[in-house]
Tab-separated table of C-alpha atoms and ligand atoms in Angstrom:
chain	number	residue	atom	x	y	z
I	1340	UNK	CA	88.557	77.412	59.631
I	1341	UNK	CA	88.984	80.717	61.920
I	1342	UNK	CA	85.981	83.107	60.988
I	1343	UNK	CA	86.938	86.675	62.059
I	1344	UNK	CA	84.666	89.575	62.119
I	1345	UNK	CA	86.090	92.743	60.624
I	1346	UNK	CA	84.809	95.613	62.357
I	1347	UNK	CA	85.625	98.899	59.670
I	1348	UNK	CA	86.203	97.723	55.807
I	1349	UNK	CA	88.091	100.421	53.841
I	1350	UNK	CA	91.568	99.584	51.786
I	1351	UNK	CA	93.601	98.495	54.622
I	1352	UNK	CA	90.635	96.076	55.772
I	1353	UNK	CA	90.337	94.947	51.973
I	1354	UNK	CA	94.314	94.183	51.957
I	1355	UNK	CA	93.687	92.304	55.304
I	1356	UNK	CA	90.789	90.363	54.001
I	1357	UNK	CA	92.941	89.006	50.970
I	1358	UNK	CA	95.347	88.296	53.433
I	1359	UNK	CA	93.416	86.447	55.009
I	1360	UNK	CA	91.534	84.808	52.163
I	1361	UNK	CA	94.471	83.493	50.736
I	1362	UNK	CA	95.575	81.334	54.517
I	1363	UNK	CA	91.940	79.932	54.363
I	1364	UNK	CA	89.596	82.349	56.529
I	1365	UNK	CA	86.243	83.071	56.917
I	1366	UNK	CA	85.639	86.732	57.134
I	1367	UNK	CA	82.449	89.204	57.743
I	1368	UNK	CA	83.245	92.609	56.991
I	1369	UNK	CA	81.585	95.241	58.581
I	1370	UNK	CA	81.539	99.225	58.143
I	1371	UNK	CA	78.141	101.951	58.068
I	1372	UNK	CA	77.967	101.716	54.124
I	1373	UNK	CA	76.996	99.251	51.723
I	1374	UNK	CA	80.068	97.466	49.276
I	1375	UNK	CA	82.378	98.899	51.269
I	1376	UNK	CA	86.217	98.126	50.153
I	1377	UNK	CA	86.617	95.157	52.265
I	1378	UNK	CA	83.175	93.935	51.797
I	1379	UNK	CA	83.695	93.387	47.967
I	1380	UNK	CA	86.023	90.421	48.536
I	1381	UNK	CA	84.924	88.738	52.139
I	1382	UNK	CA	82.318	86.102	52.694
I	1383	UNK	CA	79.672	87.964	54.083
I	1384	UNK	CA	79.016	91.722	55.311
I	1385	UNK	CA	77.279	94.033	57.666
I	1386	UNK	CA	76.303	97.474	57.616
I	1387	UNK	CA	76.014	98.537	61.006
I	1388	UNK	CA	76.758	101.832	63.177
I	1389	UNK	CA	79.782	100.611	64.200
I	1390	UNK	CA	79.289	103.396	67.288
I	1391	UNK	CA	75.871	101.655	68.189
I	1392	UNK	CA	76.420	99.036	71.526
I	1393	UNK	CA	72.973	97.488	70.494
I	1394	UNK	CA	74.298	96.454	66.810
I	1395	UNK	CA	77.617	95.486	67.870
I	1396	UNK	CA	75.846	93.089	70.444
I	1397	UNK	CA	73.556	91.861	68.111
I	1398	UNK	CA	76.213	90.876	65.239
I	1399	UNK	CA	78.537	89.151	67.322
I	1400	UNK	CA	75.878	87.057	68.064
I	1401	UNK	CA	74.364	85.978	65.094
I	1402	UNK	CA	77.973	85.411	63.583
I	1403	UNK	CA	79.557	84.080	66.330
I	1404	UNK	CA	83.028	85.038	65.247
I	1405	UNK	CA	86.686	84.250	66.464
I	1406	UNK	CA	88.161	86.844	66.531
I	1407	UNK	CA	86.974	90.863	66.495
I	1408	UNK	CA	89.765	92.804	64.266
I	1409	UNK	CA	89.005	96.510	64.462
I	1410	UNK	CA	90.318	98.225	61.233
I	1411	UNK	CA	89.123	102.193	62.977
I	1412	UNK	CA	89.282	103.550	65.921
I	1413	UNK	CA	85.446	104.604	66.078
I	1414	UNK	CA	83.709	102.115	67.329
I	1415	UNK	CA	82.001	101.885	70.869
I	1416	UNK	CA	85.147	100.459	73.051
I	1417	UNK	CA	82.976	100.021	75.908
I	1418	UNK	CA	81.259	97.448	73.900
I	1419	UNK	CA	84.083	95.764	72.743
I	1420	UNK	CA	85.157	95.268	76.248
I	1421	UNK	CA	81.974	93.204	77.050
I	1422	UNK	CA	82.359	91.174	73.888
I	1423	UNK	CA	85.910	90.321	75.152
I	1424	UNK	CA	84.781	89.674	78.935
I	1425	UNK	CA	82.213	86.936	77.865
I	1426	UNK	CA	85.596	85.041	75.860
I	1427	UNK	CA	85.560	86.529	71.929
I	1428	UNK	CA	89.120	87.363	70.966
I	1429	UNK	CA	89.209	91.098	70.645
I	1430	UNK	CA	92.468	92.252	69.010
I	1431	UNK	CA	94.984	93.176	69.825
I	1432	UNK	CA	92.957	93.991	73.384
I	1433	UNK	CA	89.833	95.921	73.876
I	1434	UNK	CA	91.668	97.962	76.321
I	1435	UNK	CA	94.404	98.739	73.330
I	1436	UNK	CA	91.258	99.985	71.049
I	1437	UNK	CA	90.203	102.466	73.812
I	1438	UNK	CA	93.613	103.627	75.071
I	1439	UNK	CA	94.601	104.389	71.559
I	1440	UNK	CA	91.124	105.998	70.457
I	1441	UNK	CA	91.051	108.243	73.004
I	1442	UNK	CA	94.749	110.849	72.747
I	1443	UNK	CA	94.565	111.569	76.192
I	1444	UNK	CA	94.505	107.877	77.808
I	1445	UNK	CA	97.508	107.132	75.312
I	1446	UNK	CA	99.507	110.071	75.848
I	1447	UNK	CA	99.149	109.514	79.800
I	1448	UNK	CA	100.251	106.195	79.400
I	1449	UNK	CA	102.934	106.771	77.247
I	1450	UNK	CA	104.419	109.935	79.171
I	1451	UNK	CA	103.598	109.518	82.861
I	1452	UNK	CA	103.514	105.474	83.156
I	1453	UNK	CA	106.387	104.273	80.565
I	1454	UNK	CA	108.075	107.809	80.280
I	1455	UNK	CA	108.567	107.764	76.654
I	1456	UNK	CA	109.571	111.111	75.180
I	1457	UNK	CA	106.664	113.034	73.702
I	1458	UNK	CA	106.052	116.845	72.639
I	1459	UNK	CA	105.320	119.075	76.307
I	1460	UNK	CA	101.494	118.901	76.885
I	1461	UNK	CA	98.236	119.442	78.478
I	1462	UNK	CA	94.842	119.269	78.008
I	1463	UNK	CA	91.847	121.625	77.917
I	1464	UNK	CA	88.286	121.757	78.072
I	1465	UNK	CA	87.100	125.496	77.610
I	1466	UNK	CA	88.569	128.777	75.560
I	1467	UNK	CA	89.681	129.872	78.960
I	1468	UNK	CA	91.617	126.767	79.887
I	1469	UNK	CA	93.480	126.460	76.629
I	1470	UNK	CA	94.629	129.732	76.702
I	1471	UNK	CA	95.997	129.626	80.290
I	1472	UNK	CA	97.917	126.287	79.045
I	1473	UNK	CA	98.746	127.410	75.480
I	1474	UNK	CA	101.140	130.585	78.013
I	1475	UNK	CA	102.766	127.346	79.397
I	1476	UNK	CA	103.389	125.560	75.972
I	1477	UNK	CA	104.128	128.684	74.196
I	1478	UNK	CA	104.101	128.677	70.513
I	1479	UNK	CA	103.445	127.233	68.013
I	1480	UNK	CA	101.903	124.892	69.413
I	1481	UNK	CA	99.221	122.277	68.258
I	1482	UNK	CA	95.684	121.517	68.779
I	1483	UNK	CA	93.572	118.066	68.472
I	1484	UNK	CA	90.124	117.002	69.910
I	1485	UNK	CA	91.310	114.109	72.326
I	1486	UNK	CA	88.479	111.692	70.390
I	1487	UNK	CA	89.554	112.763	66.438
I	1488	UNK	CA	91.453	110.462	63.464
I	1489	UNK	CA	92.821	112.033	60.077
I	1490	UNK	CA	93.610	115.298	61.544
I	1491	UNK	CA	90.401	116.050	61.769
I	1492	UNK	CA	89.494	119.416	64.152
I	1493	UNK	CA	93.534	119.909	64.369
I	1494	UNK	CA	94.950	122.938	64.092
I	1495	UNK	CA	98.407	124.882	64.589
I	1496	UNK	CA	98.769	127.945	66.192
I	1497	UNK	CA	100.894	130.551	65.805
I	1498	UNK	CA	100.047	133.262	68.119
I	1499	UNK	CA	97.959	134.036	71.295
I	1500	UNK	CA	95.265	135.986	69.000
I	1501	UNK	CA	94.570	132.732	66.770
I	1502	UNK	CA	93.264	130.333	70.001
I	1503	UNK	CA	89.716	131.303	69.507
I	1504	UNK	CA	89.673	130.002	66.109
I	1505	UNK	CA	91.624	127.219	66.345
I	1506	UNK	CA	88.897	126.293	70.108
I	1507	UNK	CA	85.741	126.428	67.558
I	1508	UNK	CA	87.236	124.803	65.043
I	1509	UNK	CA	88.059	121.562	67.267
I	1510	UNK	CA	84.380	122.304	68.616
I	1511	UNK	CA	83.244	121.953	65.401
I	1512	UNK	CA	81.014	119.223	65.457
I	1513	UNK	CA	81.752	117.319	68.311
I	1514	UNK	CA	78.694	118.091	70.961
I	1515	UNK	CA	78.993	120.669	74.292
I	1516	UNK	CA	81.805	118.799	75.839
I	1517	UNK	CA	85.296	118.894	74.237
I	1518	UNK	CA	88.754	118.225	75.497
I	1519	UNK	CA	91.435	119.376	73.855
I	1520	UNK	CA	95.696	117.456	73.835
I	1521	UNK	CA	97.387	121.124	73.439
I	1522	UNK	CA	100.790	120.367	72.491
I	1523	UNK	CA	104.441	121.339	71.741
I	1524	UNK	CA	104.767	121.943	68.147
I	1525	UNK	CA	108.276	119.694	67.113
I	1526	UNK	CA	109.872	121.324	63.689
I	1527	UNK	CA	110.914	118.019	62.944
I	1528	UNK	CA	113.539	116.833	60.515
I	1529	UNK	CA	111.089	113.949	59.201
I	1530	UNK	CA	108.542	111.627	60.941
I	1531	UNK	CA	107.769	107.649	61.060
I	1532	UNK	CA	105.835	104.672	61.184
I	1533	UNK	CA	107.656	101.901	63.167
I	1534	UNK	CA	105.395	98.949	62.380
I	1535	UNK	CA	106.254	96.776	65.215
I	1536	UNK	CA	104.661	93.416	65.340
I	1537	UNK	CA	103.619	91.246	68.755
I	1538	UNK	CA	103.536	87.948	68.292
I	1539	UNK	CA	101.620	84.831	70.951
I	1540	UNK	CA	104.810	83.386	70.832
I	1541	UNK	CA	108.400	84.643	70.165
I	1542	UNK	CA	109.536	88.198	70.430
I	1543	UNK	CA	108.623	91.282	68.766
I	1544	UNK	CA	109.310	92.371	65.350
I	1545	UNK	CA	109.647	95.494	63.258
I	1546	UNK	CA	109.247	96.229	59.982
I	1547	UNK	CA	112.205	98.736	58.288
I	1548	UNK	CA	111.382	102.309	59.649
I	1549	UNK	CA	108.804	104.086	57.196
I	1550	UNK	CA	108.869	107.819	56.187
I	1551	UNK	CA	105.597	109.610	55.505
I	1552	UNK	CA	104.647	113.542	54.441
I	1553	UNK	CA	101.251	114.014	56.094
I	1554	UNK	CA	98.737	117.151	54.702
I	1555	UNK	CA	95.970	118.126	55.799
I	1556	UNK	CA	95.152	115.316	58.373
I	1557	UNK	CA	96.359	112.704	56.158
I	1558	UNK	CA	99.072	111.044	54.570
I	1559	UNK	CA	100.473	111.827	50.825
I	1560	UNK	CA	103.722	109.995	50.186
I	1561	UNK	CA	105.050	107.371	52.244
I	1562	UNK	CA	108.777	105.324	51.848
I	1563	UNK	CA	110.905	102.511	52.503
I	1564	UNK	CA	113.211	102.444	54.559
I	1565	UNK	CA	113.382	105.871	56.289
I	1566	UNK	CA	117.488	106.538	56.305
I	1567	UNK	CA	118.510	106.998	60.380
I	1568	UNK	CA	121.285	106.384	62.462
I	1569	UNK	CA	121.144	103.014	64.691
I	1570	UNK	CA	121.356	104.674	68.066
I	1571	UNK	CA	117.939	106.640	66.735
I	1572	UNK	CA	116.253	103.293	65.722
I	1573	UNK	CA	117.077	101.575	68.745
I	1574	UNK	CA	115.862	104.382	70.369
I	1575	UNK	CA	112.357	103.974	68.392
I	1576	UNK	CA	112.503	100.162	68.560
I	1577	UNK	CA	112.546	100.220	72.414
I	1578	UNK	CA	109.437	102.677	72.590
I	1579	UNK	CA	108.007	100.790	70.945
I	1580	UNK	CA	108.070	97.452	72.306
I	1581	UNK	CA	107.499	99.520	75.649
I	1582	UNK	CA	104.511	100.874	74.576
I	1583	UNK	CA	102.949	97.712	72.530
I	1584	UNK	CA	103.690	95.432	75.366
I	1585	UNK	CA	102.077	97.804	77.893
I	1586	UNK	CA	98.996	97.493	75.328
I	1587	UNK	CA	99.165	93.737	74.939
I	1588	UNK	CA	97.499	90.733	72.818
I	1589	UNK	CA	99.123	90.178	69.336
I	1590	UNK	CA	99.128	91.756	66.007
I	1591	UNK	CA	100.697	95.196	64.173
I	1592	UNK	CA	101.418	98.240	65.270
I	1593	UNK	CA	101.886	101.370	63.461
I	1594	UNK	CA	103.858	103.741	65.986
I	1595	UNK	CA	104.306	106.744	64.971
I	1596	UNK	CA	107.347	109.081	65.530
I	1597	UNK	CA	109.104	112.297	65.251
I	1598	UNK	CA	112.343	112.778	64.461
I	1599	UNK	CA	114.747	115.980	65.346
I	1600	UNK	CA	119.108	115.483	64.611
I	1601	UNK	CA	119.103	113.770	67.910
I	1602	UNK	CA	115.931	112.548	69.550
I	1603	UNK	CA	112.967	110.217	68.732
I	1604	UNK	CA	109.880	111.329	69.769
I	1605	UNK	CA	106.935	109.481	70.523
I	1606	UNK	CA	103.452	110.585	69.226
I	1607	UNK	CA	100.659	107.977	68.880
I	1608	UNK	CA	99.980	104.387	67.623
I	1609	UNK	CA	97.453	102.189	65.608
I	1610	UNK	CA	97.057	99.303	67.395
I	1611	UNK	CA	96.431	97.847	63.379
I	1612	UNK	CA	97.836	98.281	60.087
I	1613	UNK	CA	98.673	101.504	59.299
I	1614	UNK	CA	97.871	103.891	56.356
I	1615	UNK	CA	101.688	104.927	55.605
I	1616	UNK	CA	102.381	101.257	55.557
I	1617	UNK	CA	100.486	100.405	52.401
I	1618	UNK	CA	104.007	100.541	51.007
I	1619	UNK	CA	104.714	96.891	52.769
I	1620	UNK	CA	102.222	96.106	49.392
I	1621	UNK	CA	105.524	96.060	47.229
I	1622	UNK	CA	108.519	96.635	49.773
I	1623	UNK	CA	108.152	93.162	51.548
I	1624	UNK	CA	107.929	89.578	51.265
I	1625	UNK	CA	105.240	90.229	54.208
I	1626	UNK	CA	102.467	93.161	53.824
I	1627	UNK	CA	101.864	94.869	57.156
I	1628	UNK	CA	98.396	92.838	56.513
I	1629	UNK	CA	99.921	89.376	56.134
I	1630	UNK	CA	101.939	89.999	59.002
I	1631	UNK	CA	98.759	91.366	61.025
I	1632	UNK	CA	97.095	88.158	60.056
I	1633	UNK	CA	100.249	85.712	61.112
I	1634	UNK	CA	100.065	87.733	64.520
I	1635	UNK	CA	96.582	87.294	65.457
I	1636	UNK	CA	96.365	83.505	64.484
I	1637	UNK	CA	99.442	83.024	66.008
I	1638	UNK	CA	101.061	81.616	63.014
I	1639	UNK	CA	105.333	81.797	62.367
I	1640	UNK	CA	106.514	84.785	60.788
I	1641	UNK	CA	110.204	83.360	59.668
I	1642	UNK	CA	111.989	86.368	58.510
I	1643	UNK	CA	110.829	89.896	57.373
I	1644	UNK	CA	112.669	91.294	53.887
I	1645	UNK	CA	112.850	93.924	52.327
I	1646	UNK	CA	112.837	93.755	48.623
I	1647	UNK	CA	114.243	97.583	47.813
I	1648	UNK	CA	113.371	100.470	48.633
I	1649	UNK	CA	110.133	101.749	47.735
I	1650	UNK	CA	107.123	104.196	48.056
I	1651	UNK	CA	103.556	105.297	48.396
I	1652	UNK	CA	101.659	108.053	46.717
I	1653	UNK	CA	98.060	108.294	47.382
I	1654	UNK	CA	95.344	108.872	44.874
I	1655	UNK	CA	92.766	111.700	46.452
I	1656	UNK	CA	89.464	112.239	44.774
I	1657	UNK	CA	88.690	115.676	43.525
I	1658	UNK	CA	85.523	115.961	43.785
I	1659	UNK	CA	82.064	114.550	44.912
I	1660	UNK	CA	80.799	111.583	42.691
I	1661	UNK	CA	80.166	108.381	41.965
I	1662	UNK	CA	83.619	106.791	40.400
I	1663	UNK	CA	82.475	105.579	36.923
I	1664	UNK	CA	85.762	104.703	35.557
I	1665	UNK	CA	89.741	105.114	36.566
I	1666	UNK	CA	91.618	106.532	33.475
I	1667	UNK	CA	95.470	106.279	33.206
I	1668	UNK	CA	95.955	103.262	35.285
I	1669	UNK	CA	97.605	101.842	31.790
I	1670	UNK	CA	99.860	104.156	31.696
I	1671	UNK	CA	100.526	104.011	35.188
I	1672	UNK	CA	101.547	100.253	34.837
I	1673	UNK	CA	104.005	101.309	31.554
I	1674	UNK	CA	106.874	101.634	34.258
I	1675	UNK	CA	108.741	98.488	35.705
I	1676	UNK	CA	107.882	97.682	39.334
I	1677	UNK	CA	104.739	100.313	39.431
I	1678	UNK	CA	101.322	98.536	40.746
I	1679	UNK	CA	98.329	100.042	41.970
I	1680	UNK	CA	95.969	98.694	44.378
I	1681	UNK	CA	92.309	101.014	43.723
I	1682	UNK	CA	89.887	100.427	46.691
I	1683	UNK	CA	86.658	100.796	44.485
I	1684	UNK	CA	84.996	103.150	47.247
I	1685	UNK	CA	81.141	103.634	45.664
I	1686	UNK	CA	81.404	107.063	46.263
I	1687	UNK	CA	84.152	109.553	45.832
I	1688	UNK	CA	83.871	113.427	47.845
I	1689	UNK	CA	86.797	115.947	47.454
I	1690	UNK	CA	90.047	114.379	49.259
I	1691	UNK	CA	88.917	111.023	50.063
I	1692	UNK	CA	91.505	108.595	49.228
I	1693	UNK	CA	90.547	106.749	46.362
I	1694	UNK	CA	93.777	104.337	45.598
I	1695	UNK	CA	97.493	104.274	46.073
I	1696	UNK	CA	100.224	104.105	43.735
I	1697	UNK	CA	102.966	101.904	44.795
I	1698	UNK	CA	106.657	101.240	43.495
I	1699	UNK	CA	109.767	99.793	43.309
I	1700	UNK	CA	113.203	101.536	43.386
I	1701	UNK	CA	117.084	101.923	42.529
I	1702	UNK	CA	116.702	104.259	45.449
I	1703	UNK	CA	113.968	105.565	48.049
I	1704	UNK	CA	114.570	109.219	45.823
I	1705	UNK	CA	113.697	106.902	42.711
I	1706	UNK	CA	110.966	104.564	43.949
I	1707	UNK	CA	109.019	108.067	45.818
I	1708	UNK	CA	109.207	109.570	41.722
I	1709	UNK	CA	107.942	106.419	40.323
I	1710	UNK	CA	105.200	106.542	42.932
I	1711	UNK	CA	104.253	109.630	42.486
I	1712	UNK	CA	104.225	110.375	38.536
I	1713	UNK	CA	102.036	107.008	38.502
I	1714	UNK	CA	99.224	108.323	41.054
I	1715	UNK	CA	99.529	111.717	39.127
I	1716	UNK	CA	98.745	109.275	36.207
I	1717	UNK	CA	95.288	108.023	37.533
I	1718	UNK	CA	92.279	110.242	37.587
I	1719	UNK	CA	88.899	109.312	38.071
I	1720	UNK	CA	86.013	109.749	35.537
I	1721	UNK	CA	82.687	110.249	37.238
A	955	LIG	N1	103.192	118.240	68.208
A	955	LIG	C1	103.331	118.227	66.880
A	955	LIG	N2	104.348	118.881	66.279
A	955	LIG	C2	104.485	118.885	64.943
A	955	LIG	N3	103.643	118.251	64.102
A	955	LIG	C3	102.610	117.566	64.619
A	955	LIG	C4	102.395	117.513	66.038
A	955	LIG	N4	101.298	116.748	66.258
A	955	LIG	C5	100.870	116.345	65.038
A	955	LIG	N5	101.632	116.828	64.043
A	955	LIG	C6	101.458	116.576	62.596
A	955	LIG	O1	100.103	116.229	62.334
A	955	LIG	C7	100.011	114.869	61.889
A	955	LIG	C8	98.766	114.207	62.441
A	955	LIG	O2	98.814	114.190	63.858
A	955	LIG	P1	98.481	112.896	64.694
A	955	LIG	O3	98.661	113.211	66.128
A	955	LIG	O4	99.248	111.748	64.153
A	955	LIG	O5	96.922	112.725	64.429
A	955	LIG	P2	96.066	111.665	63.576
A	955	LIG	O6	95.495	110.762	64.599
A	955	LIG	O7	95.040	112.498	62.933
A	955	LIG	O8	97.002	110.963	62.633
A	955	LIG	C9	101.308	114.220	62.332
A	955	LIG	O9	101.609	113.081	61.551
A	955	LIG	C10	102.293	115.373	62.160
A	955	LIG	O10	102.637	115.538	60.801
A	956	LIG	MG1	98.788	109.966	63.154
């Protein structure tokens, strides 16, 4: 029986560890809180600073694991590293979990070594430097803290006056030193998820293009399959397996692209299941987590389907709390091919996704309604 150490427990590390469950693992699930999502249904679990070399060291040890699957991109990298020099199966690679937490190390790779198309940009690390690169960029243009998830610190700007703002706000909380990724803003037509799967053995594989509508850092709606022309896919499906096999080791991807009428634009990557891909819940005869799980243990993965088109609509907390009940999830359920997955977070603060809504379509227009009117259905009672 594999045992495999979870290293982050929140709804897509919950998904992964039913995956799992279900083909017969043994799994510790680990995150800085107590009961986390994934916690509730693994074996065992660890609360741990996840950032914290020391911890790391020490839990590895006492459980001994498998495999190391990181479900976040904070934890110490350097550490993982180590864990995978002295022969514990990091996944996909150590090296993947610190190229892709850190946006400059990616983007270099991405642009300079493989020379995938990305948005014009340069980096930053005072007021001063940003706005002698920002004149080069020219606006809008965007700004993120090279070591930042969920939007967070990332701003747009508009004009030359609003760079001091948008500088203290990616300060804002992040110690002295910050580096900034200033970039090209793209008005794009729509963006995607590619999840692209590397396997031990046998060729890559992707998942139906999905299309997501991000706000405010994070992801609202996301859909199944994203309508674009072939040339543009290919396009995608080549970056793609450029990038992920630059990465190595086996497991999902979620890369993530822009689209404009006539180009595909690269812009970062999970090396893990991704957020917008929750949808792969209903869509697929495969979830992005059973297909994360049939990567890593190098099991067959026969033939990805698509059921019909469908969607995701996220369920956001509104305020601070502790969840006492979820009201409307009956109602929710009323319509044919609706489900709901709720991650049973112990504690709820304004925005902080709480469960999706998932469904089941004639059409990606009708399954993105369904989706939606059913998470509109579900509020929380505190
Ligand atoms: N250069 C850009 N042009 C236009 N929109 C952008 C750009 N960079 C980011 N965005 C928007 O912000 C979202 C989050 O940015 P991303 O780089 O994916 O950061 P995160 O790691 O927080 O997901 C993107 O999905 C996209 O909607
Ligand atoms: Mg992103």
């Amino acid at each position: 029986m594999k045992k495999l150490m979870l290293l982050g427990s929140g709804e897509l590390g919950r998904e992964f560890v039913i995956s799992a469950k279900r083909l017969g693992c043994q799994v510790i699930a680990v995150d800085s809180y107590k009961n986390a999502p994934a916690m509730q249904v693994a074996d065992e679990a660890e609360v741990i600073n996840m950032q914290n070399a020391n911890s790391l060291k020490r839990i590895v040890k006492k459980h001994q694991p498998d495999l190391i699957i990181p479900e976040v991109e904070a934890i110490h990298t350097e550490t993982l590293a180590e864990i995978e020099k002295s022969g514990t199966n990091v996944i996909p690679t150590a090296r993947a979990t610190h190229l892709t937490m850190n946006r400059d190390a990616i983007r270099d790779l991405a642009a300079n070594e493989l020379k995938l198309r990305t948005a014009q940009y340069a980096y930053a690390e005072s007021l001063k430097e940003l706005k002698e690169v920002a004149q080069e960029i020219g606006f809008p243009l965007v700004i993120k803290p090279v070591m930042s998830s969920s939007g967070k610190g990332q701003s747009k700007v508009d004009k030359p006056q609003d760079l001091k703002k948008a500088w203290e706000f990616a300060k804002k909380g992040r110690g002295t030193r910050v580096k900034v990724i200033v970039e090209e803003f793209i008005p794009f037509i729509g963006e995607i998820t590619l999840l692209t799967i590397k396997q031990q053995k046998g060729k890559t594989l992707f998942c139906e293009p999905i299309g997501h509508i991000q706000e405010s850092g994070d992801y609202r709606e996301s859909w199944q399959p994203y309508k674009m022309s072939d040339t543009l896919l290919k396009q995608a499906k080549k970056m793609a397996k450029s990038i992920t096999d630059a990465l190595g080791g086996s497991g999902i991807f979620g890369v993530e692209f822009f689209l404009t009428k006539d180009e595909v634009i690269f812009s970062e990557l999970s090396p893990r299941p991704h957020d917008t891909g929750m949808v792969t819940l209903i869509s697929q005869n495969f979830s992005e987590f059973d297909l994360h799980l049939r990567a890593v243990l190098g099991l067959p993965i026969p033939k990805i389907e698509l059921f019909a088109p469908s969607a995701s609509a996220v369920i956001l907390a509104k305020k601070e709390g502790t969840p006492k009940e979820y009201k409307g999830v009956a109602k929710a359920l009323e319509v044919k091919d609706v489900d709901l997955r709720i991650f049973a977070k112990p504690q709820a603060y304004k925005g902080r996704r709480m469960a999706v809504a998932l469904a089941k379509g004639s059409s990606v227009n009708n399954a993105r309604k369904k989706a939606l009117k059913a998470s509109k259905e579900v509020s929380i009672r505190f």
